[in-house]
């Protein structure tokens, strides 16, 4: 039993570290990157001020993991070569502004 609870603790610690890494991003930097690299194409396709795509009724993203994957996907499409912390900043910005996943 001790062993099980020890590894559970280690898992919880690892998980907390990852979660903190995620929360430590900078949404205002994400907003800047978004204006620079992301908004124009979304506006071209969905109109509005660029947020339409994130708040439309049939938006596709349902989880924070999905959001991360989509940001990485769009980043690869445009070959903008964003670094991992910039991706995090974007994900946090989009989540705080639009998606509001827990
Ligand atoms: C060349 C055009 C283009 C660029 C540039 C682009 N995207 Fe997208 N993005 C799209 C299209 C098209 C969709 C919709 C795909 C769909 O509905 O199947 C989309 C969808 C998304 C979604 C999901 C919206 C939903 O339905 O919930 C997110 C999140 C997203 N993009 C993030 C980004 C981020 C972050 C960047 C900048 C790094 C970016 N995109 C750059 C074309 C682009």
XYZ file of C-alpha atoms and ligand atoms in Angstrom:
145
model
C 0.000 0.000 0.000
C 2.820 2.387 0.856
C 4.270 1.895 -2.604
C 1.030 2.739 -4.302
C 0.555 5.921 -2.353
C 4.189 6.947 -2.955
C 3.814 6.670 -6.697
C 0.477 8.434 -6.514
C 2.241 11.285 -4.750
C 4.967 11.387 -7.375
C 2.372 11.409 -10.092
C 0.514 14.231 -8.356
C 3.734 16.224 -8.060
C 4.582 15.742 -11.721
C 1.090 16.678 -12.694
C 1.192 19.825 -10.582
C 4.456 20.834 -12.195
C 3.014 20.434 -15.664
C -0.140 22.300 -14.697
C 1.918 25.132 -13.260
C 4.081 25.297 -16.344
C 0.892 25.749 -18.279
C -0.483 28.414 -15.965
C 2.759 30.358 -15.943
C 2.358 31.549 -19.509
C 1.780 35.184 -20.308
C -1.627 35.930 -21.854
C -0.705 39.476 -22.862
C 2.194 38.109 -24.890
C -0.214 35.543 -26.335
C -2.481 38.372 -27.394
C 0.373 40.100 -29.225
C 1.418 36.925 -31.023
C -2.202 36.340 -31.908
C -2.575 39.781 -33.481
C 0.655 39.365 -35.365
C 0.330 35.814 -36.660
C -3.159 34.445 -36.252
C -5.960 36.994 -36.462
C -5.751 38.057 -40.118
C -6.348 34.590 -41.518
C -9.238 33.864 -39.128
C -10.820 37.235 -39.972
C -10.434 36.473 -43.663
C -12.279 33.196 -43.232
C -14.793 33.962 -40.485
C -15.107 37.749 -40.431
C -15.683 39.860 -37.339
C -12.761 41.006 -35.243
C -11.050 37.633 -35.320
C -12.747 36.220 -32.250
C -15.759 34.919 -34.189
C -13.992 31.638 -34.884
C -13.584 30.995 -31.134
C -17.114 31.894 -30.072
C -19.154 30.523 -32.970
C -21.853 28.035 -31.989
C -20.227 25.137 -33.763
C -16.675 25.839 -32.703
C -14.651 22.680 -32.753
C -12.496 22.938 -29.656
C -13.989 21.292 -26.579
C -11.034 20.715 -24.274
C -7.840 22.448 -23.290
C -5.875 19.573 -24.870
C -7.789 20.138 -28.074
C -6.983 23.823 -27.871
C -3.271 23.118 -27.505
C -3.369 20.708 -30.427
C -5.200 23.203 -32.644
C -2.817 26.037 -31.805
C 0.092 23.744 -32.681
C -1.664 22.667 -35.851
C -2.327 26.245 -37.027
C 1.235 27.175 -36.094
C 2.609 24.339 -38.236
C 0.337 25.317 -41.133
C 1.851 28.780 -41.287
C 5.337 27.543 -40.351
C 5.689 30.377 -37.869
C 7.981 28.199 -35.762
C 6.655 29.376 -32.420
C 8.473 28.150 -29.356
C 6.746 26.068 -26.732
C 6.365 28.978 -24.314
C 4.829 31.100 -27.071
C 2.348 28.315 -27.777
C 1.544 28.256 -24.057
C 1.042 32.017 -24.055
C -1.357 31.703 -26.966
C -3.288 28.859 -25.363
C -3.642 30.784 -22.111
C -4.709 33.929 -23.906
C -7.346 32.100 -25.948
C -8.554 30.155 -22.951
C -8.864 33.178 -20.674
C -10.515 35.299 -23.339
C -12.821 32.818 -25.055
C -12.823 29.156 -24.144
C -12.677 29.334 -20.358
C -11.817 25.684 -19.787
C -11.010 24.859 -16.178
C -3.706 30.439 -42.891
C -4.894 30.620 -42.075
C -4.788 30.451 -40.558
C -3.830 30.964 -39.729
C -2.652 31.848 -40.068
C -4.183 30.512 -38.394
N -5.313 29.753 -38.426
Fe -6.299 28.996 -36.812
N -7.726 28.228 -38.047
C -7.775 28.380 -39.415
C -8.968 27.731 -39.936
C -9.393 27.650 -41.388
C -9.643 27.205 -38.803
C -10.975 26.439 -38.777
C -10.799 24.989 -38.976
C -12.131 24.281 -38.893
O -13.143 24.857 -38.502
O -12.134 23.111 -39.239
C -8.825 27.543 -37.631
C -9.181 27.205 -36.360
C -8.494 27.564 -35.243
C -8.897 27.256 -33.891
C -10.136 26.462 -33.483
C -11.387 27.321 -33.459
C -12.586 26.520 -32.961
O -13.350 26.028 -33.797
O -12.775 26.413 -31.732
C -7.944 27.767 -33.068
C -7.911 27.681 -31.559
C -6.950 28.388 -33.904
N -7.312 28.265 -35.211
C -5.806 28.998 -33.432
C -4.865 29.636 -34.247
C -3.668 30.275 -33.744
C -3.285 30.369 -32.281
C -3.005 30.777 -34.816
C -1.690 31.542 -34.831
C -0.520 30.807 -34.381
C -3.787 30.445 -35.988
N -4.900 29.747 -35.603
C -3.436 30.805 -37.273
C -6.857 29.033 -40.187
C -5.729 29.700 -39.729
